[in-house]
PDB file of C-alpha atoms in Angstrom:
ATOM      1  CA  UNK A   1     -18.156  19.541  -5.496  1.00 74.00           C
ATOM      2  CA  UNK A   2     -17.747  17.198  -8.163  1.00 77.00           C
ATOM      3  CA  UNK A   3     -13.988  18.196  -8.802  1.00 80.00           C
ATOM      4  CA  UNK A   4     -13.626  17.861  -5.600  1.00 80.00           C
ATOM      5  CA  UNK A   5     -14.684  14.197  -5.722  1.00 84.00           C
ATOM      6  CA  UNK A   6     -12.890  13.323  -8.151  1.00 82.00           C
ATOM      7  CA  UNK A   7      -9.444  14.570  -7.028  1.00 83.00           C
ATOM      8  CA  UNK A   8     -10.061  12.986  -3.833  1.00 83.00           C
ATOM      9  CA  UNK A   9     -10.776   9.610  -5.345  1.00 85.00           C
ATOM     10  CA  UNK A  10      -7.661   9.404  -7.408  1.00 84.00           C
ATOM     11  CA  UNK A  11      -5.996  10.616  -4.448  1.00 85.00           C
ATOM     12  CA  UNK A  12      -7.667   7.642  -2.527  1.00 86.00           C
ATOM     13  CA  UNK A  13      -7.015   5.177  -5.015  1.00 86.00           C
ATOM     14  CA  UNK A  14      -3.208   5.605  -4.782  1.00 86.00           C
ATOM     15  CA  UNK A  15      -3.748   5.317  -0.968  1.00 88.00           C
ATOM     16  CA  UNK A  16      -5.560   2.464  -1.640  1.00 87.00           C
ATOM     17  CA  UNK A  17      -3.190   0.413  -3.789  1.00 86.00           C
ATOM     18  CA  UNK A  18      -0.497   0.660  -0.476  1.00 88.00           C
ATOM     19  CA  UNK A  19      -3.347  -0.095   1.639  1.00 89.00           C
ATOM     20  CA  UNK A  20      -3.996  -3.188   0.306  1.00 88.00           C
ATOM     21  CA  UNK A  21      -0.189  -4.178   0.479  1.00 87.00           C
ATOM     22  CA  UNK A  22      -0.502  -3.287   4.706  1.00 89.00           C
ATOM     23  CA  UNK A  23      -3.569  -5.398   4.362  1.00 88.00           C
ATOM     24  CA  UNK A  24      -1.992  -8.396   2.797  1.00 86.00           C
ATOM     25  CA  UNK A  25       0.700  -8.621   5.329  1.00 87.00           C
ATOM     26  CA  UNK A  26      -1.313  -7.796   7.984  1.00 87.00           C
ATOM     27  CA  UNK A  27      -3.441 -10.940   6.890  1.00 83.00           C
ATOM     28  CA  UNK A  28      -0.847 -12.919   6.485  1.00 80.00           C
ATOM     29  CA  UNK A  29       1.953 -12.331   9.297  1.00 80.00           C
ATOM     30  CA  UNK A  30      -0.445 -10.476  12.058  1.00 81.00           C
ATOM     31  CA  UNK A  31       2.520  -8.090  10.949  1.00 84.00           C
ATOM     32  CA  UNK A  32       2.241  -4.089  10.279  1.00 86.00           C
ATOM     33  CA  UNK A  33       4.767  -3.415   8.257  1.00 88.00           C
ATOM     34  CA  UNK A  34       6.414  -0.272   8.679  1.00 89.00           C
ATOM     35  CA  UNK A  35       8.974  -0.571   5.558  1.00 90.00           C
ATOM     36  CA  UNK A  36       6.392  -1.271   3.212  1.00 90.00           C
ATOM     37  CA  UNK A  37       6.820   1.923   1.412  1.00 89.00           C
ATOM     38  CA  UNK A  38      10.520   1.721   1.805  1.00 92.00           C
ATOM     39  CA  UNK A  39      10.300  -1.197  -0.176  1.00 92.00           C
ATOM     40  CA  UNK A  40       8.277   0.299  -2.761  1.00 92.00           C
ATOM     41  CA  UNK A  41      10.588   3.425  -2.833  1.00 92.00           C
ATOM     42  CA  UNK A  42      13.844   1.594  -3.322  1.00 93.00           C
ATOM     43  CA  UNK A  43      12.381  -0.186  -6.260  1.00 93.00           C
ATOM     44  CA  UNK A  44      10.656   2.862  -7.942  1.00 93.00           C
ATOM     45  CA  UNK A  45      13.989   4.743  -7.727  1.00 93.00           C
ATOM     46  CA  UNK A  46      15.418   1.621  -9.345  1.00 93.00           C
ATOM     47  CA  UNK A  47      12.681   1.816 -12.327  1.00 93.00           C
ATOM     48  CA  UNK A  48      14.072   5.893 -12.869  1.00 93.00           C
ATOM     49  CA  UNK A  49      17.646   4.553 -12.707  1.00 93.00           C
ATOM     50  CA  UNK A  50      16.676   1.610 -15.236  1.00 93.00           C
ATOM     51  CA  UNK A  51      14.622   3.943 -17.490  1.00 92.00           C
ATOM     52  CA  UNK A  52      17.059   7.126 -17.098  1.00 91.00           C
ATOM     53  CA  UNK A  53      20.493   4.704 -18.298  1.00 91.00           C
ATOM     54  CA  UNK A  54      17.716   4.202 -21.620  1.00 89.00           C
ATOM     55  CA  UNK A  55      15.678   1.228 -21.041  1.00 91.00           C
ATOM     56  CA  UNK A  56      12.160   1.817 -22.697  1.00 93.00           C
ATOM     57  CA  UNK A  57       9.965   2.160 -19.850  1.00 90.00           C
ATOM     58  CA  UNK A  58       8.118  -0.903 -19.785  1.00 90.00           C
ATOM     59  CA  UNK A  59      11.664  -3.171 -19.596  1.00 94.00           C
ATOM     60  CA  UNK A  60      12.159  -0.740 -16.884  1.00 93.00           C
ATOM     61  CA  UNK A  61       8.904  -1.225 -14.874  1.00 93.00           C
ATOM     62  CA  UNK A  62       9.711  -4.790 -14.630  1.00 94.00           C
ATOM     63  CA  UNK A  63      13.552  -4.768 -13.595  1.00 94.00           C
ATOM     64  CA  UNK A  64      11.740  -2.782 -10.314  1.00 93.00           C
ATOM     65  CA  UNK A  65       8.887  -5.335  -9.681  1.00 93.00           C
ATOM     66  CA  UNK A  66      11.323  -8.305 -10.064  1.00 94.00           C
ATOM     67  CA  UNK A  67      13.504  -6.825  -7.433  1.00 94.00           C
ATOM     68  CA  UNK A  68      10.248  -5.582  -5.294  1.00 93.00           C
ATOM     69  CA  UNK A  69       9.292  -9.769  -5.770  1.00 91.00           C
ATOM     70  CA  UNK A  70      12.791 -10.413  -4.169  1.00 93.00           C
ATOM     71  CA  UNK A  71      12.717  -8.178  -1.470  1.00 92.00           C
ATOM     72  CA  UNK A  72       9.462  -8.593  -0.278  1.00 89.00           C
ATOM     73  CA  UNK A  73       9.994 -12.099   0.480  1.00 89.00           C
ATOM     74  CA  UNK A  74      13.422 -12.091   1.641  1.00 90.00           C
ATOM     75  CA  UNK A  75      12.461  -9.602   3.936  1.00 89.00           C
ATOM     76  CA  UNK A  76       9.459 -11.758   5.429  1.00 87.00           C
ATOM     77  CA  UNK A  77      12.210 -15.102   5.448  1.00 85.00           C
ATOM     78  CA  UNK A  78      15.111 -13.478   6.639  1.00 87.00           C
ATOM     79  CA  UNK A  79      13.707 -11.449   9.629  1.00 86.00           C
ATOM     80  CA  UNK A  80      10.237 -11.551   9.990  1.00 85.00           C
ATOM     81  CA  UNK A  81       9.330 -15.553  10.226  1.00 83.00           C
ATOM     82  CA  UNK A  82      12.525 -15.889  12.741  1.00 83.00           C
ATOM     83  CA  UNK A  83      10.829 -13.662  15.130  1.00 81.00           C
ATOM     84  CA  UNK A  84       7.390 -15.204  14.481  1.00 76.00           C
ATOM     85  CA  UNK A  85       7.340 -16.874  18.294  1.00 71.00           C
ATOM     86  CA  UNK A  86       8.878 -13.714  19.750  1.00 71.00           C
ATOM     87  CA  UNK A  87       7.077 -10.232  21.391  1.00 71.00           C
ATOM     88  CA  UNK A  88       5.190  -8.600  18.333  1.00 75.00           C
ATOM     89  CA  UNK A  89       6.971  -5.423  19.689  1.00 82.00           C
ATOM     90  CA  UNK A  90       9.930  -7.432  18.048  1.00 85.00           C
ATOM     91  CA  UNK A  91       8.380  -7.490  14.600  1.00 85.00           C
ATOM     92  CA  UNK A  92       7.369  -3.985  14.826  1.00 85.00           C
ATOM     93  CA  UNK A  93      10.960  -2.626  15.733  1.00 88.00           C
ATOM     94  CA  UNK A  94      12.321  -5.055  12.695  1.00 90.00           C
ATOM     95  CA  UNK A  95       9.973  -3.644  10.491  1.00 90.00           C
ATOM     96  CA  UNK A  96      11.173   0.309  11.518  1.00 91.00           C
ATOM     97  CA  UNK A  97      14.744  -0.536  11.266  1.00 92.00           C
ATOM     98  CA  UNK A  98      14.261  -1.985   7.920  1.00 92.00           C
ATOM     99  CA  UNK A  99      12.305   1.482   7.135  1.00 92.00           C
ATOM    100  CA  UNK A 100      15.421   2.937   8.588  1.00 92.00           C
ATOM    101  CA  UNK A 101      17.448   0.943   6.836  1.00 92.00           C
ATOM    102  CA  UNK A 102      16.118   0.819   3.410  1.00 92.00           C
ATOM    103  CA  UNK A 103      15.446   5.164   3.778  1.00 90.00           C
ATOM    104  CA  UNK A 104      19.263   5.470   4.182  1.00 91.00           C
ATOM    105  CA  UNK A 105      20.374   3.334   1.627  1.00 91.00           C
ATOM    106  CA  UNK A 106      18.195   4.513  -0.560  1.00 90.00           C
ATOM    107  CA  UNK A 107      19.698   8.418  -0.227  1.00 90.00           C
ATOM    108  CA  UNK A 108      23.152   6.908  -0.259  1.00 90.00           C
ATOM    109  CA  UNK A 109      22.252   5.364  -3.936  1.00 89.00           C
ATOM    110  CA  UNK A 110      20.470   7.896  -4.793  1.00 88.00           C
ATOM    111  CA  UNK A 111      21.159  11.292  -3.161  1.00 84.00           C
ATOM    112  CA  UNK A 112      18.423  13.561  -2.085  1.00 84.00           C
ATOM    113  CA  UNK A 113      17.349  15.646  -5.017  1.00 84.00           C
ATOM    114  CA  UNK A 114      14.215  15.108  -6.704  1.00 86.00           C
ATOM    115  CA  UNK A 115      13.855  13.033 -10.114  1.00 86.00           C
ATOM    116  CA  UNK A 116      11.598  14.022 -12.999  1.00 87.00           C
ATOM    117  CA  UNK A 117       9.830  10.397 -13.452  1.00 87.00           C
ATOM    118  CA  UNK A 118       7.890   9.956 -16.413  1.00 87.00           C
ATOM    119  CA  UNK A 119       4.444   9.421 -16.808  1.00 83.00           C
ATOM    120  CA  UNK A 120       2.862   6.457 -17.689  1.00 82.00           C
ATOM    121  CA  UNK A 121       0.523   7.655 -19.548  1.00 81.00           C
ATOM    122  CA  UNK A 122       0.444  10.770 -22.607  1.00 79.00           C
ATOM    123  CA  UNK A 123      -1.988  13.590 -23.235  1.00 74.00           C
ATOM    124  CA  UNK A 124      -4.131  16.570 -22.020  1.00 74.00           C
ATOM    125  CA  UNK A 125      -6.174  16.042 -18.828  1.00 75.00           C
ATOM    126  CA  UNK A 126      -9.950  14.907 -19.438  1.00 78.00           C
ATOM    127  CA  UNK A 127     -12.793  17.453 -18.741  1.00 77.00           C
ATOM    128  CA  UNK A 128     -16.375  16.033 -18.026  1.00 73.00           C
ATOM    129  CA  UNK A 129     -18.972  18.186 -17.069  1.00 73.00           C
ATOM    130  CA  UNK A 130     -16.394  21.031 -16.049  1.00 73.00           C
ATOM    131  CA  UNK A 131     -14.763  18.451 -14.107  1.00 77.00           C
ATOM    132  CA  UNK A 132     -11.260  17.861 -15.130  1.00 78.00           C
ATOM    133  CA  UNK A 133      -8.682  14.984 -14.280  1.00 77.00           C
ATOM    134  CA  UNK A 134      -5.420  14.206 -15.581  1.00 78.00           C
ATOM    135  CA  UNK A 135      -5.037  11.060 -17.170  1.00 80.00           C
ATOM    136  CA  UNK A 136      -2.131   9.962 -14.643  1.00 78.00           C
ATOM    137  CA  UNK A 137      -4.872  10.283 -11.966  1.00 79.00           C
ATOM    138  CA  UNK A 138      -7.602   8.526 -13.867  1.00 81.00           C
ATOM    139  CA  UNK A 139      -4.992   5.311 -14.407  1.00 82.00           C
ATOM    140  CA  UNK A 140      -5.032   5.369 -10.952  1.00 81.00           C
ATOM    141  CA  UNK A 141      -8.730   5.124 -10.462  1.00 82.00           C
ATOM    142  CA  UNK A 142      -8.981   2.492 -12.997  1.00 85.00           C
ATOM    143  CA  UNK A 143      -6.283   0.612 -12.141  1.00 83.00           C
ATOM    144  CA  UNK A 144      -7.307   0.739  -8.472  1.00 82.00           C
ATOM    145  CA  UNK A 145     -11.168  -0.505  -9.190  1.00 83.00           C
ATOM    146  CA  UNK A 146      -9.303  -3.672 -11.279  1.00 84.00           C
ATOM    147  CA  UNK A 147      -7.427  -4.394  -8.667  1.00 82.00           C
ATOM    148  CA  UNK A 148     -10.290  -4.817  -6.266  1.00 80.00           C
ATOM    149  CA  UNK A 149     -12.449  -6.632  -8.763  1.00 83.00           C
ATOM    150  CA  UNK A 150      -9.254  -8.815  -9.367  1.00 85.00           C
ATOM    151  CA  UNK A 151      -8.895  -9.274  -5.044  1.00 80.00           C
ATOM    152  CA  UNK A 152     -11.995 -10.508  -4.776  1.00 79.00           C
ATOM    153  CA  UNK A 153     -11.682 -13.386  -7.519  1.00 85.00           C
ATOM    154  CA  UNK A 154      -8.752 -14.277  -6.379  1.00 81.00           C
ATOM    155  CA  UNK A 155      -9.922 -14.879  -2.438  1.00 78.00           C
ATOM    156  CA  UNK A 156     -13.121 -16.683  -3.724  1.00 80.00           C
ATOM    157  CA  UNK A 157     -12.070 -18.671  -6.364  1.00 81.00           C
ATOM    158  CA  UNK A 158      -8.955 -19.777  -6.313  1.00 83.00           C
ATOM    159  CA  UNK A 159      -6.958 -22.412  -4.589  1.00 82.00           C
ATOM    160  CA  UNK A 160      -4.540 -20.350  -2.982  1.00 79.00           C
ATOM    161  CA  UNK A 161      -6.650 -17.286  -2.461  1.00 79.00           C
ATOM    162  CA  UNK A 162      -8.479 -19.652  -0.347  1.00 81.00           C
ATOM    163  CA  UNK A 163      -5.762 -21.339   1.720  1.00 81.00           C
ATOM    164  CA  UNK A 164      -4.634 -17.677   2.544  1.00 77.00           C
ATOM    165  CA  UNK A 165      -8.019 -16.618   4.171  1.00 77.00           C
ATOM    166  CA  UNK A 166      -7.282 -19.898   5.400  1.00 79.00           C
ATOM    167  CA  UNK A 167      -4.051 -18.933   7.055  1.00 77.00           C
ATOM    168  CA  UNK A 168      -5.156 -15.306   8.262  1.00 74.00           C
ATOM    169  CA  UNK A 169      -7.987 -17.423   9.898  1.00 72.00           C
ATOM    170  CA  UNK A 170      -6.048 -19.785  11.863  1.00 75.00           C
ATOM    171  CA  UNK A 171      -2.094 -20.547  11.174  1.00 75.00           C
ATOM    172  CA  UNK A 172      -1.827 -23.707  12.755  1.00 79.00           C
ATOM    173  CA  UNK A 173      -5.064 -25.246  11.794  1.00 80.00           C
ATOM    174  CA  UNK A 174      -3.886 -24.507   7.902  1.00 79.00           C
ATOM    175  CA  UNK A 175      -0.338 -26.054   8.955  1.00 77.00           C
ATOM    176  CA  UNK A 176      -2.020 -29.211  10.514  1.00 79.00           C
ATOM    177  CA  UNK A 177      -4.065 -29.480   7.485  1.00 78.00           C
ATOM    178  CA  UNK A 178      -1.022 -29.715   4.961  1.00 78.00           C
ATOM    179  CA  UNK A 179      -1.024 -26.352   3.505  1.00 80.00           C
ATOM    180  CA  UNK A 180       2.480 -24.883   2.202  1.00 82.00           C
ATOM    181  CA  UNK A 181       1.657 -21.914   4.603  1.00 80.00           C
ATOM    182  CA  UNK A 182       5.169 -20.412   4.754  1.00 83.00           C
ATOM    183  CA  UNK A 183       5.108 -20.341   1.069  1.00 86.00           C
ATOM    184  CA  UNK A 184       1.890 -18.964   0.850  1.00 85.00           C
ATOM    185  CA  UNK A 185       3.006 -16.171   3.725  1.00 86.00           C
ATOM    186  CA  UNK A 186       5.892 -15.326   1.113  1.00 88.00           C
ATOM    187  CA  UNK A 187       3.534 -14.905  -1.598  1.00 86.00           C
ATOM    188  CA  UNK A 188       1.773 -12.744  -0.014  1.00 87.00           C
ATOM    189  CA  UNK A 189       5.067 -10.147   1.200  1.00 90.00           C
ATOM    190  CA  UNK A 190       5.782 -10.478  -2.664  1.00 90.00           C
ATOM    191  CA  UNK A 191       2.384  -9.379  -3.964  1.00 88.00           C
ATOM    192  CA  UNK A 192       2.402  -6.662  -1.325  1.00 89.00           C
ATOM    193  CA  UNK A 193       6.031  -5.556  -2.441  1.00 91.00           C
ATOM    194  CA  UNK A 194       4.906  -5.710  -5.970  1.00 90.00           C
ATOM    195  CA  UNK A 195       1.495  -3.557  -5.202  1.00 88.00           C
ATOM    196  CA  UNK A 196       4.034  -0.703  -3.245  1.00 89.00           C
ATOM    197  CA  UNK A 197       6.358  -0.520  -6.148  1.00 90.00           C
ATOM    198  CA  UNK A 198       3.018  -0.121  -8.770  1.00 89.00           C
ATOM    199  CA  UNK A 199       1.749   2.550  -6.098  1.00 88.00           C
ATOM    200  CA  UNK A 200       5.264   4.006  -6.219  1.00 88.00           C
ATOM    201  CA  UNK A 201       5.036   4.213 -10.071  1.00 89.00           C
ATOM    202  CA  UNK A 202       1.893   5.411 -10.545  1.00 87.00           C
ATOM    203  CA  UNK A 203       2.355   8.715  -7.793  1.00 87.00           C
ATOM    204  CA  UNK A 204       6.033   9.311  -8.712  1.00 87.00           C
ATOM    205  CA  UNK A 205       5.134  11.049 -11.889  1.00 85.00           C
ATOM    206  CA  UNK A 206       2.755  13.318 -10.045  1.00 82.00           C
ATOM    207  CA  UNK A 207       4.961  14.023  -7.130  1.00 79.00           C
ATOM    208  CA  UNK A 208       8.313  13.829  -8.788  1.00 80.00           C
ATOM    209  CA  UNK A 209      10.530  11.170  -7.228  1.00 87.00           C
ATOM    210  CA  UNK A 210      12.552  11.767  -3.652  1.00 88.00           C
ATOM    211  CA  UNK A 211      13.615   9.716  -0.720  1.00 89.00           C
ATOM    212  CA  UNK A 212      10.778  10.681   0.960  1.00 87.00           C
ATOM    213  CA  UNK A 213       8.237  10.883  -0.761  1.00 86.00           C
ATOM    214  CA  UNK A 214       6.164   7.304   0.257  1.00 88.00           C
ATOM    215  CA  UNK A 215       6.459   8.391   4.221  1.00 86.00           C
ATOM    216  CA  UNK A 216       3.601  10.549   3.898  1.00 84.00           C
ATOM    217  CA  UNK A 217       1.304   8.310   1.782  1.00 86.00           C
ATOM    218  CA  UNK A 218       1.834   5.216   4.051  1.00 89.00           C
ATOM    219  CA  UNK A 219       0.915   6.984   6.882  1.00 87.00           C
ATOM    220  CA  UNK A 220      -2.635   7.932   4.774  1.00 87.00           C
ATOM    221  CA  UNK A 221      -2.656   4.288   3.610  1.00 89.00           C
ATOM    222  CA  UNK A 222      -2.502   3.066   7.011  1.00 88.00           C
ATOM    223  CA  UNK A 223      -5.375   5.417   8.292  1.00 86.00           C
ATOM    224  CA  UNK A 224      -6.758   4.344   5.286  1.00 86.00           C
ATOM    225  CA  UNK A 225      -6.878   0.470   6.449  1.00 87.00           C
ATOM    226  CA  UNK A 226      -7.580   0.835  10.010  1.00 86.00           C
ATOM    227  CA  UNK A 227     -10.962   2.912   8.776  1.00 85.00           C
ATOM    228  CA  UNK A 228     -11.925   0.111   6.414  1.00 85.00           C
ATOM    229  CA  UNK A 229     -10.628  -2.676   8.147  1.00 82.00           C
ATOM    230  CA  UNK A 230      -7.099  -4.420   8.439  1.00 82.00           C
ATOM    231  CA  UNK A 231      -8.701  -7.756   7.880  1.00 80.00           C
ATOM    232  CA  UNK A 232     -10.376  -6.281   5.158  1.00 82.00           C
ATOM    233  CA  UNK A 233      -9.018  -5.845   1.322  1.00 83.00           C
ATOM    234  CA  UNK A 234     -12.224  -4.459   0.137  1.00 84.00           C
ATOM    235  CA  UNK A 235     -12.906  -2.450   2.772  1.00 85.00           C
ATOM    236  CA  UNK A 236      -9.155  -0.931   3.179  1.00 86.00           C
ATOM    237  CA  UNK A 237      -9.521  -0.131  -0.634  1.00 87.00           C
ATOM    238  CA  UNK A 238     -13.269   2.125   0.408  1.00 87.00           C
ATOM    239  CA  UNK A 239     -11.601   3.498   3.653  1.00 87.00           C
ATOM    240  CA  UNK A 240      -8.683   4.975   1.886  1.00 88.00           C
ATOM    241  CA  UNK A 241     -11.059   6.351  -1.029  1.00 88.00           C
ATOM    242  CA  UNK A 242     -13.033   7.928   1.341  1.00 88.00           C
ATOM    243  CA  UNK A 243     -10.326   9.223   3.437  1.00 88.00           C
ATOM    244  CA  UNK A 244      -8.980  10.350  -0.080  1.00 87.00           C
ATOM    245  CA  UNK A 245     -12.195  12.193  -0.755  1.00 88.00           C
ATOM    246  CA  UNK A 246     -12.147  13.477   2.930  1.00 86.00           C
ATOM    247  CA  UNK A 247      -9.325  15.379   2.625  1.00 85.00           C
ATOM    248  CA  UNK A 248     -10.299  16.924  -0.453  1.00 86.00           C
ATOM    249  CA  UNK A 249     -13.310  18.299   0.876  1.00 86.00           C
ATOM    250  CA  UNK A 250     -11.552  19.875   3.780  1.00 86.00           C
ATOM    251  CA  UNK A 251      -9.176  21.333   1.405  1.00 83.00           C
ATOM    252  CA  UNK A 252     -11.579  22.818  -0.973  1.00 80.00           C
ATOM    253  CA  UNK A 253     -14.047  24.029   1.152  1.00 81.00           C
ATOM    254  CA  UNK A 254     -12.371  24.834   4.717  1.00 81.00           C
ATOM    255  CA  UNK A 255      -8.140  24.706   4.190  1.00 78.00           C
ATOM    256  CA  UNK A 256      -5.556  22.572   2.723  1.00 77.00           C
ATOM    257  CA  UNK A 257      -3.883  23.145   5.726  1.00 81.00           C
ATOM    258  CA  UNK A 258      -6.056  20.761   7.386  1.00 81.00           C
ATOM    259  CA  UNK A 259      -6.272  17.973   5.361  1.00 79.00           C
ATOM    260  CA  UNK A 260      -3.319  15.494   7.050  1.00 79.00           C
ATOM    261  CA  UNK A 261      -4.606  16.622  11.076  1.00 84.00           C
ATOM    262  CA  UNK A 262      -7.636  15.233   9.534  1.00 81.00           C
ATOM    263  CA  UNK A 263      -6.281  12.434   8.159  1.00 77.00           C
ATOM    264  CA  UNK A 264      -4.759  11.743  12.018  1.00 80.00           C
ATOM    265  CA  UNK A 265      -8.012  12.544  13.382  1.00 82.00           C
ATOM    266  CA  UNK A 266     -10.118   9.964  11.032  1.00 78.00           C
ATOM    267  CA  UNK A 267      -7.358   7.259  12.755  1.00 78.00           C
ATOM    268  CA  UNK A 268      -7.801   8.222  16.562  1.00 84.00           C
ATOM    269  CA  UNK A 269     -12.039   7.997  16.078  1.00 82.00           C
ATOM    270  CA  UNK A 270     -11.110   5.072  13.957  1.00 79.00           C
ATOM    271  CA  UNK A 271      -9.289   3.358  16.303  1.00 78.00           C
ATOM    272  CA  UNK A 272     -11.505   4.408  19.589  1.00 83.00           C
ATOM    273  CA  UNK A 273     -15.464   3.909  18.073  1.00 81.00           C
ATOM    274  CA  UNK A 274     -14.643   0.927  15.963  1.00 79.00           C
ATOM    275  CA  UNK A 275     -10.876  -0.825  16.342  1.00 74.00           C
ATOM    276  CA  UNK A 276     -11.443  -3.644  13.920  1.00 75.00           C
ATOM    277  CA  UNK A 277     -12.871  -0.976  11.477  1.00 70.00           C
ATOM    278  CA  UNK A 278     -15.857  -0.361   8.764  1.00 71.00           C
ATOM    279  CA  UNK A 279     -15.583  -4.221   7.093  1.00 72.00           C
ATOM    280  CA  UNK A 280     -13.256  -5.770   9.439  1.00 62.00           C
ATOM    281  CA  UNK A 281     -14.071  -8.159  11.867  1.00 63.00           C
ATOM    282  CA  UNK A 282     -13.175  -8.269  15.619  1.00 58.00           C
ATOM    283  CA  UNK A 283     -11.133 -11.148  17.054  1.00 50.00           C
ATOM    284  CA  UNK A 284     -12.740 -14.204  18.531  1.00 47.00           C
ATOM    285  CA  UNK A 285     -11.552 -15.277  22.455  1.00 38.00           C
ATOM    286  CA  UNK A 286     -12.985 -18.799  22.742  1.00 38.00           C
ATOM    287  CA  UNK A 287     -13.032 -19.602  26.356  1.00 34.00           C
TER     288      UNK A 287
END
């Protein structure tokens, strides 16, 4: 049982880390965006690419977050603030091109066969109390539980974490009241683009590196947010830990098999018993 909690909450912290970039935008734009790990794959291919033509690592890391803090907002200023007064079905198709987009250029740079990425961190896996965990997989944990300590600081106590719950609040109240919100909006796409590419970097080494290979953990992130909340940073971070520790259970002790229908069936009673999920809060009609 234990192992099985474990696994499952390095598995949900990695869902976790792309959760919270869905949440950001989400927050920000009212916008789900569908190329978010796109984005994040593009960029971590571009860290292998960096790293494999013999730039230490490190050097490396940073060449793919600079270009995941260009993207992110270009993206977000180029397409999705021109369609900001249109249908919302417009920003969802813009986002699923992108994904389109992004998918195929990403397999014209860089082909379709699987990369060896290397691991961030060195050495045997940790056992504690028969429980054992590979050091990739604790980084994840730990790096997962900063970043929430980190979220909340940020939102409470600082200037701009505060004009963005601000914005998410009400746009055009924040606009009326002077805030730089398109700047702040743009901050936000980059910190989300940033978080994908960290989340791409830290499962990479455990995966191994294809074109694909971010499809399947947004679509867990997602589930992830919508059980926590997509209002919610905190509570998208517990919802995808817990939907991380789901599935392990129903691997270990019923089938492996079953462990993504469950993931799709967490969503659906998600999305039926409580839309606005766990920590989120429903919208407010004011008649």
């Amino acid at each position: 049982m234990l192992q099985y909690l474990v696994s499952g909450a390095a598995t949900g912290a990695l869902y976790g880390v792309i959760a919270v970039g869905i949440v950001l935008i989400y927050r920000a734009s009212g916008v789900i965006n569908f190329a978010h790990g796109e984005i994040a794959t593009i960029c971590t291919f571009t860290v292998w690419a960096v790293w494999d033509a013999g730039v230490p690592l490190g050097a490396a890391i940073a060449v793919g977050l600079v270009l995941a803090g260009a993207i992110g907002p270009g993206v977000e200023g180029l397409v999705i603030s021109r369609l900001r007064n249109k249908s919302h079905i417009n920003e969802i198709m813009a986002t699923v091109a992108l994904f389109l987009a992004l998918n195929g250029l990403t397999l014209e740079l860089f082909g379709h066969d699987q990369r060896r990425f290397p691991p961030l961190v060195h050495g045997a896996p940790i056992e504690v109390f028969d429980t054992v965990i590979t050091r990739q997989a604790l980084l994840a944990i730990v790096f997962t539980t900063v970043l929430a300590a980190a979220f909340a600081i940020f939102f409470r106590r600082t200037s701009v974490g505060i004009a963005m719950r601000a914005i998410s609040e009400n746009r055009e109240s924040a606009e009326l009241v002077g805030l730089p919100v398109p700047w702040i909006v743009r901050g936000a796409w980059l910190a989300a683009a940033v978080l994908g590419t960290i989340s791409g970097v830290l499962v990479a080494p455990i995966v191994f590196l294809n074109v694909d290979m971010m499809i399947g953990l947004l679509i867990k992130a997602f589930a992830g947010a919508v059980l926590g909340g997509l209002t919610s940073i905190f509570g998208a971070l517990v919802g995808a830990v817990a939907l991380g520790i789901g599935e392990s259970l129903i691997s270990g002790y019923v089938s492996s098999q079953l462990s993504t229908p469950f993931t799709f069936f967490v969503l659906v009673v998600a999305l039926v018993v409580r839309p606005h999920g766990l920590f989120g809060r429903a919208a407010e009609v004011k008649l």
